[in-house]
Short mmCIF file of C-alpha atoms and ligand atoms in Angstrom, two decimals:
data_model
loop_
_atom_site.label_atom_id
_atom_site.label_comp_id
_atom_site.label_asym_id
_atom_site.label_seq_id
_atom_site.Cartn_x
_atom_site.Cartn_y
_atom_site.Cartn_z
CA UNK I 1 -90.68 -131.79 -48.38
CA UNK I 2 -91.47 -131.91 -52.12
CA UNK I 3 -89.19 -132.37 -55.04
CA UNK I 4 -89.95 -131.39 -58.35
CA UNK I 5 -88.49 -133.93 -61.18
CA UNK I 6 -87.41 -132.37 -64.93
CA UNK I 7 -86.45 -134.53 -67.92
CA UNK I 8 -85.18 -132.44 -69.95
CA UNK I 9 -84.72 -132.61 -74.16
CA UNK I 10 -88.55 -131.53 -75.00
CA UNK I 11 -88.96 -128.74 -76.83
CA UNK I 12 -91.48 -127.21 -75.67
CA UNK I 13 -95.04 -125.97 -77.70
CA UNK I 14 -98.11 -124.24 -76.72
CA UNK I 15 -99.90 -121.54 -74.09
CA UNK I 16 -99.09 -120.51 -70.38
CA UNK I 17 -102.05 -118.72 -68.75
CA UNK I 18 -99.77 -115.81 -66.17
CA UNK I 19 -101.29 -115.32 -62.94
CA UNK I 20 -101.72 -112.11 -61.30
CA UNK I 21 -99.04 -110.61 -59.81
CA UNK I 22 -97.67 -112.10 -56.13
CA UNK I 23 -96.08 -108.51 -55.39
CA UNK I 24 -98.78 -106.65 -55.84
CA UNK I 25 -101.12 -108.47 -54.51
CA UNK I 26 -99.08 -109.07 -51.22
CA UNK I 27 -99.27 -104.56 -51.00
CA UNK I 28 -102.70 -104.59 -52.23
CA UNK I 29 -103.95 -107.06 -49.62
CA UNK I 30 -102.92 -104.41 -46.27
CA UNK I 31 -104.52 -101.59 -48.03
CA UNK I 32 -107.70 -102.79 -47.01
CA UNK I 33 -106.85 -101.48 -43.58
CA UNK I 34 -107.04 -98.28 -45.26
CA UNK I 35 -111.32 -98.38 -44.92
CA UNK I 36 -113.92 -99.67 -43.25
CA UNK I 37 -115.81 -100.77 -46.05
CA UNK I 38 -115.27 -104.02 -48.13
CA UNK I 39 -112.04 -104.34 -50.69
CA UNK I 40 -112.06 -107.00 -53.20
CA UNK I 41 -108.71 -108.25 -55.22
CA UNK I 42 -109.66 -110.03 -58.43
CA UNK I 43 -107.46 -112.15 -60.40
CA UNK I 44 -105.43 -112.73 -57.51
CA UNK I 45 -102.58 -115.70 -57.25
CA UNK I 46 -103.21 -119.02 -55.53
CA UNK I 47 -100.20 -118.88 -53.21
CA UNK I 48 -98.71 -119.72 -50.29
CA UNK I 49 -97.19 -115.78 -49.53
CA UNK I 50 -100.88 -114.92 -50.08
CA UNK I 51 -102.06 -117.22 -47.70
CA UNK I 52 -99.54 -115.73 -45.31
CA UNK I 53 -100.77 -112.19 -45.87
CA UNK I 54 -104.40 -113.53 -45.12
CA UNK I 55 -103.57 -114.76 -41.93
CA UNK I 56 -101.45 -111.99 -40.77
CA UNK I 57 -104.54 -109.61 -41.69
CA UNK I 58 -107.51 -112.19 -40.14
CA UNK I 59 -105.02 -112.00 -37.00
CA UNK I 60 -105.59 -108.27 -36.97
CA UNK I 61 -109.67 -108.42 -37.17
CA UNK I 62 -109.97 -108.39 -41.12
CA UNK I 63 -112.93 -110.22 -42.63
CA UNK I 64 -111.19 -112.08 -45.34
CA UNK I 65 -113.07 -114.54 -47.38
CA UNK I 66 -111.23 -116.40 -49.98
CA UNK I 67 -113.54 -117.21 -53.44
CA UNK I 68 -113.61 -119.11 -56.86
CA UNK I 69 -110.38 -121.25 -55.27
CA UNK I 70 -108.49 -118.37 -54.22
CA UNK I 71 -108.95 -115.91 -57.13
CA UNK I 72 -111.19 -113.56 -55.76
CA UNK I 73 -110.24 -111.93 -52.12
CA UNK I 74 -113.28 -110.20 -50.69
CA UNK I 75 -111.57 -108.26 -47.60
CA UNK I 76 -113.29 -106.01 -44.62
CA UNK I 77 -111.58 -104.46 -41.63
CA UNK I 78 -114.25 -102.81 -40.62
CA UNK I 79 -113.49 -103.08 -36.69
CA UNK I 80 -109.79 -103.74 -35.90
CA UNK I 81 -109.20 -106.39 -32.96
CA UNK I 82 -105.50 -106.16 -32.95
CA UNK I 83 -102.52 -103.69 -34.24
CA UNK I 84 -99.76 -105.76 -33.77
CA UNK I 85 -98.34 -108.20 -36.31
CA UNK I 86 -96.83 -111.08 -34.81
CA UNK I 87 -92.58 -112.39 -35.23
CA UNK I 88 -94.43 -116.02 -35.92
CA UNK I 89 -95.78 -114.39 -39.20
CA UNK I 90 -93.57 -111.87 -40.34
CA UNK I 91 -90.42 -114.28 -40.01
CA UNK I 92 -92.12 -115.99 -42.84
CA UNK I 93 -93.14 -113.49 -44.74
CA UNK I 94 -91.21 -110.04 -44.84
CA UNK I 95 -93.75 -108.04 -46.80
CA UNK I 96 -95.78 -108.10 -43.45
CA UNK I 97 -93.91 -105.14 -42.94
CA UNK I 98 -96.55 -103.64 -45.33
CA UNK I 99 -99.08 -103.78 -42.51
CA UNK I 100 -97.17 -100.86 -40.98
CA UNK I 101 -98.00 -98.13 -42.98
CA UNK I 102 -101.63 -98.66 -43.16
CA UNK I 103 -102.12 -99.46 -39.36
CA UNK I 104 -100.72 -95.90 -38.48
CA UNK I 105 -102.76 -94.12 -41.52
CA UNK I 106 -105.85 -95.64 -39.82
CA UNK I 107 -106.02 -95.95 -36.27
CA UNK I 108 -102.43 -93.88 -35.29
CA UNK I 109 -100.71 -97.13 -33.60
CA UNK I 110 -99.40 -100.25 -35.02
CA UNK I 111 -96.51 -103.14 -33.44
CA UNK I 112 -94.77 -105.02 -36.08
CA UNK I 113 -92.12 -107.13 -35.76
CA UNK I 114 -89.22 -106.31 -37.90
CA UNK I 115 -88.96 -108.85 -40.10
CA UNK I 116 -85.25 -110.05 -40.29
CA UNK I 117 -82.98 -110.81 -42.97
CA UNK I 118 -83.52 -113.60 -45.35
CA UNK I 119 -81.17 -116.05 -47.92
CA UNK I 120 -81.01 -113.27 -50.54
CA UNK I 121 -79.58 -110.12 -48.16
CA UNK I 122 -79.90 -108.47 -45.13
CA UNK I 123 -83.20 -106.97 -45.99
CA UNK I 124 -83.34 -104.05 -43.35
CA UNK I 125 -86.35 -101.33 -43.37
CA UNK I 126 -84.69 -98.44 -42.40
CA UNK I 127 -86.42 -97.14 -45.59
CA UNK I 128 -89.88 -97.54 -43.82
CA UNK I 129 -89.69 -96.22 -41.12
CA UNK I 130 -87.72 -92.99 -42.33
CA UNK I 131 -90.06 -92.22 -44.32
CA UNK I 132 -93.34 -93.15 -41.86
CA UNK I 133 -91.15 -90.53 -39.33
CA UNK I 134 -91.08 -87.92 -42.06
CA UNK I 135 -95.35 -87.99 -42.10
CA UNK I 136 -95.04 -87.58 -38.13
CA UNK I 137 -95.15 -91.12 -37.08
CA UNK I 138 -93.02 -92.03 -33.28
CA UNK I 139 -91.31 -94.96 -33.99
CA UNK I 140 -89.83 -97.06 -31.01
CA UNK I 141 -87.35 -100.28 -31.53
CA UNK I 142 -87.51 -102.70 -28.67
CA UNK I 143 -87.66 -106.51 -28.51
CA UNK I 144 -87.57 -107.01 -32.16
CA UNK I 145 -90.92 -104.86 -32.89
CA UNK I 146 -91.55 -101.62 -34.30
CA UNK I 147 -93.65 -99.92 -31.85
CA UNK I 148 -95.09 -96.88 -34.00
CA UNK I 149 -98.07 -94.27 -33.41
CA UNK I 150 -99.26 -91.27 -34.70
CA UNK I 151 -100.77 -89.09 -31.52
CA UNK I 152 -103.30 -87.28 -33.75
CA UNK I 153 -102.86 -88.79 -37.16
CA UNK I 154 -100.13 -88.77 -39.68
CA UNK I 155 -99.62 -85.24 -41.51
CA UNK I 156 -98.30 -85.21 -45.11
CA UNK I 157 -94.46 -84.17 -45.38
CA UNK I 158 -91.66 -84.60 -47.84
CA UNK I 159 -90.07 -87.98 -48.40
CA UNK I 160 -86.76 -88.07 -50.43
CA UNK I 161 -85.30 -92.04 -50.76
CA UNK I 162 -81.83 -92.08 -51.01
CA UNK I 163 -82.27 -95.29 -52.80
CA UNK I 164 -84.98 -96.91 -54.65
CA UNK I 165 -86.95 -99.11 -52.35
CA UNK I 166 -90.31 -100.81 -53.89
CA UNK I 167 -91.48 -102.11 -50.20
CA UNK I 168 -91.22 -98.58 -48.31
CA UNK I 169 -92.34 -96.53 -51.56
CA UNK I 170 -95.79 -98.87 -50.99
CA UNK I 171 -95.45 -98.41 -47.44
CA UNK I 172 -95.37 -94.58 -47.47
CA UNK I 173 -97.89 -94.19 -50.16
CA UNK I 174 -100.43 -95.88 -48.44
CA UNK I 175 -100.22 -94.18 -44.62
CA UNK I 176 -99.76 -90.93 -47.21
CA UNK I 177 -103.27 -91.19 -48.49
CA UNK I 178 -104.92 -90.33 -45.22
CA UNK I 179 -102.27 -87.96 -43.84
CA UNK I 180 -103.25 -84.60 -43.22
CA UNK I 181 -101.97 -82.56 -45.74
CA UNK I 182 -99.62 -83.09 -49.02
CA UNK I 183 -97.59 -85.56 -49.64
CA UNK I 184 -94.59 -85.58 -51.64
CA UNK I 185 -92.18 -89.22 -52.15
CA UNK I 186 -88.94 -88.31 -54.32
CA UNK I 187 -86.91 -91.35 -55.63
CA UNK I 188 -90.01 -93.32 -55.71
CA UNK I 189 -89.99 -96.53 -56.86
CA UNK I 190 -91.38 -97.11 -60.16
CA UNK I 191 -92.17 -100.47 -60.35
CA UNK I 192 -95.49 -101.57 -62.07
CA UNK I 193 -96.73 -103.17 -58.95
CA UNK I 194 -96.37 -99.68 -57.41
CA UNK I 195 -98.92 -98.19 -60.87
CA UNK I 196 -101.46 -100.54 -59.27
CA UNK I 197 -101.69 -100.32 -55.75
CA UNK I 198 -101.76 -96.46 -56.98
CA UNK I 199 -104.93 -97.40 -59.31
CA UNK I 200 -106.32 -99.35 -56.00
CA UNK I 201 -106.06 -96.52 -54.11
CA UNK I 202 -107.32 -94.31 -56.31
CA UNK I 203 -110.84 -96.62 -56.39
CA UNK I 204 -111.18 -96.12 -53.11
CA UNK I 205 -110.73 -92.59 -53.13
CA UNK I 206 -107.20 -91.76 -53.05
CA UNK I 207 -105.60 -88.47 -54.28
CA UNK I 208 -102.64 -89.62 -56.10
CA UNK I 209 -100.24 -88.20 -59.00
CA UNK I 210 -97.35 -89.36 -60.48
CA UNK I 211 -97.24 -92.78 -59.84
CA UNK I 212 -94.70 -94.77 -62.21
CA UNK I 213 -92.50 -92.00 -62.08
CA UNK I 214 -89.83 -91.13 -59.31
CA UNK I 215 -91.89 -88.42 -58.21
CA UNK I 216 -95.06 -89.11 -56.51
CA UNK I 217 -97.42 -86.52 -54.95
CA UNK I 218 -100.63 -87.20 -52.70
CA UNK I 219 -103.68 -85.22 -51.06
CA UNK I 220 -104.33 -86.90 -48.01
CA UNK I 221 -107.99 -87.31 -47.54
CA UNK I 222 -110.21 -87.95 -44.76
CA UNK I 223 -111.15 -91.45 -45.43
CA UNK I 224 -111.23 -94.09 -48.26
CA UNK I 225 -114.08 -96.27 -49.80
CA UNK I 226 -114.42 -99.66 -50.73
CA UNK I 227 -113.55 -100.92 -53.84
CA UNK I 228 -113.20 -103.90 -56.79
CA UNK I 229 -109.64 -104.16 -58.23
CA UNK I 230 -108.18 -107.04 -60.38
CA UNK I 231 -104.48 -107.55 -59.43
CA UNK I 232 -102.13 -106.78 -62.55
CA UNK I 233 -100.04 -109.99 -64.09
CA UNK I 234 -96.99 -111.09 -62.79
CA UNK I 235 -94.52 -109.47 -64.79
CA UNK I 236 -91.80 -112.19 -62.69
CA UNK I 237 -93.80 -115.12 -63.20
CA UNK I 238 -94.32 -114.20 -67.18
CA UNK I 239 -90.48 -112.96 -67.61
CA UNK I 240 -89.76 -116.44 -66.42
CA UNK I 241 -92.08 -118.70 -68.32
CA UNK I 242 -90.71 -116.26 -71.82
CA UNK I 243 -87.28 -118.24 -70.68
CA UNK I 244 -88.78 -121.40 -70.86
CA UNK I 245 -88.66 -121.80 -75.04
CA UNK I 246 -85.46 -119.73 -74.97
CA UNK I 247 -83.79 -122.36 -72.85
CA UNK I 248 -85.28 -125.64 -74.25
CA UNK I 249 -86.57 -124.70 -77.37
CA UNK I 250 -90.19 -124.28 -79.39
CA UNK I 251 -92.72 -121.95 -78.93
CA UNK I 252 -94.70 -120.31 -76.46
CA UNK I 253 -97.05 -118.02 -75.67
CA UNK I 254 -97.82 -116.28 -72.55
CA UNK I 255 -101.36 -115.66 -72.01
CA UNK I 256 -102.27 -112.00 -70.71
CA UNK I 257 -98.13 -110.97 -70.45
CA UNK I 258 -97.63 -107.52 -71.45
CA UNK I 259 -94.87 -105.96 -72.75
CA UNK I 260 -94.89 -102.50 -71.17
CA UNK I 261 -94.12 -104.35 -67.44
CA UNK I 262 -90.86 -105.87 -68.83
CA UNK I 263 -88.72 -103.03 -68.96
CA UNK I 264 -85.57 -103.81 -70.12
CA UNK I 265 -85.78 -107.87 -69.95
CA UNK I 266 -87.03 -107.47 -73.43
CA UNK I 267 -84.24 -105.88 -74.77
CA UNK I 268 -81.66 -108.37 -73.65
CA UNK I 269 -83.86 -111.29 -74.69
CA UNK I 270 -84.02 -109.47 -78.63
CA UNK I 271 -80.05 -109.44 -78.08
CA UNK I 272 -79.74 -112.52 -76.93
CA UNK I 273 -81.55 -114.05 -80.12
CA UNK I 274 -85.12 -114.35 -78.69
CA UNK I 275 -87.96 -112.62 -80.52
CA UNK I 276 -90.41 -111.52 -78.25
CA UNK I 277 -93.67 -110.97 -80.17
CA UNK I 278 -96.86 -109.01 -79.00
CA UNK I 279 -100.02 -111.25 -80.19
CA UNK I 280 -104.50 -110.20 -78.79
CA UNK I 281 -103.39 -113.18 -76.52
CA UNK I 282 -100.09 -112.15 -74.85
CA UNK I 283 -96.40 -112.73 -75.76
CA UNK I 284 -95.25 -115.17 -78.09
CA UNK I 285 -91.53 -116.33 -77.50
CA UNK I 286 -89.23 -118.31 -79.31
CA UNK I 287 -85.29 -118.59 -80.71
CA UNK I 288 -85.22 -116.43 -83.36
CA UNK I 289 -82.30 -118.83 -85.36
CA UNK I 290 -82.11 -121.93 -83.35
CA UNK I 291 -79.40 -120.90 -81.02
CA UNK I 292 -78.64 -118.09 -78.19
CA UNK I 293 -76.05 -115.67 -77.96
CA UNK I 294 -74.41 -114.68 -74.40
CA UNK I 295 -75.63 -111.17 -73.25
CA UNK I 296 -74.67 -108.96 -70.28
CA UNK I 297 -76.94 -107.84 -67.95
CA UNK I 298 -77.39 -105.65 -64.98
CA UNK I 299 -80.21 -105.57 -62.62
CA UNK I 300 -81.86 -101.95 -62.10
CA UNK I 301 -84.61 -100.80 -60.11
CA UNK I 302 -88.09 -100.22 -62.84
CA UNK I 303 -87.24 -99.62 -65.71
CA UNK I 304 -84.59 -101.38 -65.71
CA UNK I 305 -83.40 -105.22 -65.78
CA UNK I 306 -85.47 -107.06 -62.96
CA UNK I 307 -83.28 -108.69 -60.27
CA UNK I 308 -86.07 -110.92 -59.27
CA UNK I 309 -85.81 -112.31 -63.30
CA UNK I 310 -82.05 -112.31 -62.95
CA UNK I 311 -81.40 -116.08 -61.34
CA UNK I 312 -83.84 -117.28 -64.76
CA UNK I 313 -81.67 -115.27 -67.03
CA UNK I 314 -77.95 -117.06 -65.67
CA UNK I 315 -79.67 -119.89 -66.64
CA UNK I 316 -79.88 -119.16 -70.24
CA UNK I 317 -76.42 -117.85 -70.12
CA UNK I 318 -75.71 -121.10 -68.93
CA UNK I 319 -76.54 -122.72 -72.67
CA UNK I 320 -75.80 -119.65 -74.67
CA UNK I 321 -72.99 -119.33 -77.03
CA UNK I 322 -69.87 -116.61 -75.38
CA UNK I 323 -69.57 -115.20 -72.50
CA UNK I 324 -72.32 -113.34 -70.47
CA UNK I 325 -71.53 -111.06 -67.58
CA UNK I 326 -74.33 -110.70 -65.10
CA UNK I 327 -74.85 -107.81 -62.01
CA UNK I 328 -76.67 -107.88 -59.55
CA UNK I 329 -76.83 -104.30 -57.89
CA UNK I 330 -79.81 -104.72 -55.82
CA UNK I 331 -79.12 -107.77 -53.15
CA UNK I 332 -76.10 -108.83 -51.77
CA UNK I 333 -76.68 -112.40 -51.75
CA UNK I 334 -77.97 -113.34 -54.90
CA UNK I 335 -76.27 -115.63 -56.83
CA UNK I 336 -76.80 -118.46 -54.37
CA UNK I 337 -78.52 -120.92 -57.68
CA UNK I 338 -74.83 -120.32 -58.77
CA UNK I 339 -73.42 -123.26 -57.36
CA UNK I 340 -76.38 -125.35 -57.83
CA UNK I 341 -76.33 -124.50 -61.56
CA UNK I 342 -72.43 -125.47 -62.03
CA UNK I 343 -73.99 -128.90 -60.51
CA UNK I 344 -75.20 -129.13 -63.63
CA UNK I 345 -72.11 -128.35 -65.50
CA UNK I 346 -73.05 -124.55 -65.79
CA UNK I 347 -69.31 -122.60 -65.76
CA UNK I 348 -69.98 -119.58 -63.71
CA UNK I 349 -67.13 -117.61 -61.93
CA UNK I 350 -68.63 -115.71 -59.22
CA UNK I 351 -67.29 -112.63 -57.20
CA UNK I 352 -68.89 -110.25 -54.86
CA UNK I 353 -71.95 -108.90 -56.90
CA UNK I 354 -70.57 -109.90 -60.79
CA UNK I 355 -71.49 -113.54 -62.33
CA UNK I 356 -69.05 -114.48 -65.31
CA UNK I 357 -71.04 -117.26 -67.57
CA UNK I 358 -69.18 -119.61 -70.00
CA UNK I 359 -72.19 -121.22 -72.34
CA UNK I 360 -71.87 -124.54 -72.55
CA UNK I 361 -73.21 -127.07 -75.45
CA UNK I 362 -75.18 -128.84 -72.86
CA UNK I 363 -76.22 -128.86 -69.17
CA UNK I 364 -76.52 -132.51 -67.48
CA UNK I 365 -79.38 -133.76 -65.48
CA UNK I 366 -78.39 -133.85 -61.43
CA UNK I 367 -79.62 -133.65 -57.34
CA UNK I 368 -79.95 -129.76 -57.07
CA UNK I 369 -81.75 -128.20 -54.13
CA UNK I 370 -83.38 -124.49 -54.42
CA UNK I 371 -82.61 -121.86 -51.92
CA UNK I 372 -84.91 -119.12 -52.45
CA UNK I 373 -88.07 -118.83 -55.11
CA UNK I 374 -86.54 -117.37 -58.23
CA UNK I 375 -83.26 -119.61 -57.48
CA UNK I 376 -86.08 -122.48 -57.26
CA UNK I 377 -87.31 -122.17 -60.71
CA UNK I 378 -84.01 -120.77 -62.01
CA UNK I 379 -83.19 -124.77 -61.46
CA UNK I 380 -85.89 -125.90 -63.17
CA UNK I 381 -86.05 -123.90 -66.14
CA UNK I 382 -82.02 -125.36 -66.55
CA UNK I 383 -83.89 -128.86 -66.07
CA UNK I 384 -85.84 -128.12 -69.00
CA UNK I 385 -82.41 -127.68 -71.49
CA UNK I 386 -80.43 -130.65 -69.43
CA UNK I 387 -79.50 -133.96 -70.39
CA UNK I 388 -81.29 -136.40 -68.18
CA UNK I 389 -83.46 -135.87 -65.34
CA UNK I 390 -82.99 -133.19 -62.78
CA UNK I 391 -84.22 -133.33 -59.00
CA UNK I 392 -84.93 -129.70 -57.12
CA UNK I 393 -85.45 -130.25 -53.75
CA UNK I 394 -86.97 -127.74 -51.10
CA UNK I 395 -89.73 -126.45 -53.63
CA UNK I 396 -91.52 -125.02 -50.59
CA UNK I 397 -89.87 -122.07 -52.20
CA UNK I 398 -90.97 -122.10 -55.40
CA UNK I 399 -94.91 -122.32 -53.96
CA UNK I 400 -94.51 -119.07 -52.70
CA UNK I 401 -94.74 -117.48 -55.96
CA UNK I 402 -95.32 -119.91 -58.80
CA UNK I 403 -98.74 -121.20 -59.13
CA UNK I 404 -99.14 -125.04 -60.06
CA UNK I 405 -95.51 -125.00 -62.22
CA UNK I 406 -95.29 -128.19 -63.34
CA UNK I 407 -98.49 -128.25 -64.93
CA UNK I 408 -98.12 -125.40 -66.23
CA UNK I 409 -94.53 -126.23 -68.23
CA UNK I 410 -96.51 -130.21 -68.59
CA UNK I 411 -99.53 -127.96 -70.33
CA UNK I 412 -96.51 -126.79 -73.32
CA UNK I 413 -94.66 -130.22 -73.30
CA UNK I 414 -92.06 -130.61 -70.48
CA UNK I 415 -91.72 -133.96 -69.04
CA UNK I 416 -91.98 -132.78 -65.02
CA UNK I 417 -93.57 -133.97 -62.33
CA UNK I 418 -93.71 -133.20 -58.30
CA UNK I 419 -92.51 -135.68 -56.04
CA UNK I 420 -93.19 -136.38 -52.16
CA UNK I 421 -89.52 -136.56 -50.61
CA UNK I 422 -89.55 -138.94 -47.05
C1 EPZ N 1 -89.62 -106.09 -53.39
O1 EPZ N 1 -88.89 -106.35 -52.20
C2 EPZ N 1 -90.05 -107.45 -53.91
N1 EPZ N 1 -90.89 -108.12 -52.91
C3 EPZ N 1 -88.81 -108.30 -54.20
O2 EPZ N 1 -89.26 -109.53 -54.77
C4 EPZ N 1 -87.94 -107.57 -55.23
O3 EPZ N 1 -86.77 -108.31 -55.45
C5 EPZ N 1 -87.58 -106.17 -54.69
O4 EPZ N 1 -88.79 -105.44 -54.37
C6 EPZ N 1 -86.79 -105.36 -55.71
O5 EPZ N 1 -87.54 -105.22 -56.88
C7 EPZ N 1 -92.18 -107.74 -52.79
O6 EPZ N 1 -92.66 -106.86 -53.48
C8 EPZ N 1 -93.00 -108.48 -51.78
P1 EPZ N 1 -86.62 -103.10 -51.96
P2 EPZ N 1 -88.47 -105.12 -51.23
O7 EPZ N 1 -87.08 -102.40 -50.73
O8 EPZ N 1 -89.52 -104.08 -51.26
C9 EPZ N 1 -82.59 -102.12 -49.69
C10 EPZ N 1 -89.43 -111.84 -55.02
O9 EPZ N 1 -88.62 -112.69 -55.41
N2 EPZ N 1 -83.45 -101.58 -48.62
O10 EPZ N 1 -86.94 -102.49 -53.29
O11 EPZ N 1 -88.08 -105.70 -49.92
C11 EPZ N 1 -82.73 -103.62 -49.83
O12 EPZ N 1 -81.89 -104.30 -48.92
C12 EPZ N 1 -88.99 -110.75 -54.06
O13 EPZ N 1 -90.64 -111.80 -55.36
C13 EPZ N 1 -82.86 -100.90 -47.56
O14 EPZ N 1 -81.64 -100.76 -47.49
O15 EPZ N 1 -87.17 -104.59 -51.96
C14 EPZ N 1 -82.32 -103.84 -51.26
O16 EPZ N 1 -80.90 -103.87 -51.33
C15 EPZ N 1 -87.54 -110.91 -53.64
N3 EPZ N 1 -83.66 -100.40 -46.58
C16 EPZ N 1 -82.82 -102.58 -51.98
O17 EPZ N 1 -83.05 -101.62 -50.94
C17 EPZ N 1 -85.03 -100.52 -46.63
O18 EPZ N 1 -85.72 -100.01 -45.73
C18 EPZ N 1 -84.12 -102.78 -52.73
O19 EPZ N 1 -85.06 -103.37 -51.84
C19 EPZ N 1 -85.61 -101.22 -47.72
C20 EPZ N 1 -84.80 -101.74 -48.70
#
């Protein structure tokens, strides 16, 4: 297994090009089940969730040919062999629960595993298939799988969420778009991911409103095109990469980042002493006076602050000046770079669902290992700020949904490098 190795002290001083977005490309992918004719995802991510999804979908008949080193998916299911995704693949990755949805919509019958809990909660999908029963779908749980169909197609219905779930909002409004009938999803999620698999859909023919709000409506439609669609930026991946100057210093600028998919992240970075600036390029980030002030934050569903940026932001706290309080409301399990961090000589109090952070002047280098992917580069991005050289072990994690990171912090001036552990 790989290491990565940080020296930290550089500030850092220069450009990082953002990807597109893992998360939507990992719902955008199992659309394509949606049509017969071709789909292709542009600007899509080189990594290893992706490949994951592309297996799972060749394993189901779909033509999937990977271009220009992974950027460019050109995908075609035009004759299903299979409708049943496989415990091997879905253990991995649970987002093959996205299959679900789409299977039904299409051919009435689909076996997925469920997927299982993983480091950061129990993860269940109750959600799903609630909401796949409520468009007519006959769910059956035995031996770990979901064994679903839809005798005569699914028909549109009402779905009300009684919380905010990104996976079986995507879920629904895909096997929604060729339900018979209307559609309504209340307590949608609003995520930006969710905007573009919307704009996907709508490419290849899709009757959708309201998208971005909580309140989504559809028009199911007989059947869907083809269609070209470049995969929005990784709102995660650039939140985390604006933490990099805050943390160790300089400037940076985020090629392609946008504000508007931030939500409130860039709020408590302007509180917290960072100035976030909008350039033609992307964001530009840096300390506004040289030092960082401890903020409180609270993770939210879209809109609000993202729990998959919240392990970067403790991190920060961790070198800020005061006391931050941070809350996760979303996962159970999620403060698990905690420990790690105070490794480091972070001074973090945890209990149940609240982190209390104590800035310190200075982290110190040390052996840390990651646990899940933002944990992973939660641990690297303290690397950056600490006093000698920090190892992160297990980055198997991180690979899952951070494209080529140390050359991309190398490319603004970190001293980091990727080592080959025995
Ligand atoms: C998506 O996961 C993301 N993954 C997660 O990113 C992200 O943290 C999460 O949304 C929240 O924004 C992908 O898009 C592939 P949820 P998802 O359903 O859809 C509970 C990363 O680091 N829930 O919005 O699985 C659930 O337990 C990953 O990139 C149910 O109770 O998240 C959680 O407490 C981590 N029943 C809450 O809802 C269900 O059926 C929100 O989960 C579904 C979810």
């Amino acid at each position: 297994m790989d290491s990565i190795v940080v020296t930290g002290g550089n500030e850092l001083k220069g450009q990082i090009p953002i990807a597109g977005a893992k998360n939507a490309c990992l719902t955008l992918m199992p659309a394509t089940l949606l049509s017969e004719e071709p789909l292709t995802l542009t600007n899509a991510p080189r990594l290893s969730d992706i490949v994951t999804m592309t297996t799972l979908l060749r394993s189901l008949g779909v033509e999937a040919d990977v271009k220009e080193d992974g950027r460019v998916l050109a995908l075609s299911s035009q004759a299903l062999t299979s409708h049943r995704a496989d415990y091997d693949i879905v253990r991995k990755m649970r987002a093959s629960i996205l299959v679900l949805g789409p299977l039904l919509a299409r051919d009435g019958v689909a076996e997925v595993s469920l997927p299982g809990g993983c480091a950061i909660g129990a993860r269940p999908v109750d959600l799903h298939l609630r909401a796949l029963e409520a468009l007519g779908a006959e769910l059956d749980l035995r031996d770990g799988y979901v064994h679903a169909k839809a005798p005569g197609g699914l028909k549109g219905g009402r779905v009300e969420f009684p919380l905010v779930s990104v996976g079986a909002t995507e879920n629904v409004l895909m096997a929604a778009t060729l339900a018979k009938g209307t559609t309504t999803i209340e307590n949608a999620a609003r995520e930006p991911e969710i905007v573009d698999l919307a704009d996907c859909l709508r490419r290849m023919g899709a009757q959708i409103e309201g998208d971005g709000t909580s309140s989504i409506t559809v028009q199911g439609v007989d059947r869907l095109g083809g269609a070209s669609h470049p995969v929005v930026t990784d709102r995660i991946e650039l939140g985390t990469y604006m933490l990099a100057p805050a943390i160790a210093g300089g400037e940076v600028e985020c090629l392609g980042g946008r504000i508007d998919l931030l939500g409130a992240f860039c709020e408590r970075l302007d509180a917290a002493g960072v100035s976030v600036e909008e350039t033609s390029n992307g964001i530009k980030v840096a300390r506004r006076n040289g030092h960082v002030r401890a903020v409180d934050v609270t993770t939210a569903p879209y809109p609000g602050f993202p729990t998959d940026l919240q392990a970067q932001m403790m991190a920060l706290m961790c070198v800020a000046e005061g006391i931050s309080t941070l809350h996760e409301t979303i996962f159970e399990n999620r403060f698990m770079h905690a420990p790690e961090l105070s490794r480091m000589g972070a001074r973090i109090y945890v209990q149940g669902g609240t982190a209390r952070v104590t800035g310190v002047e200075k982290l110190r280098g040390a052996r840390v290992m990651a646990t899940d992917l933002r944990a992973s580069v939660s641990l690297i991005l303290a690397g950056l700020a600490a006093e000698g050289t920090t190892q992160v072990s297990r980055v198997y994690h991180l690979d899952r949904g951070y494209e080529q990171v140390e050359q991309k912090l190398r490319g603004v001036g970190a001293q980091i490098e990727r080592v080959q552990e025995p």
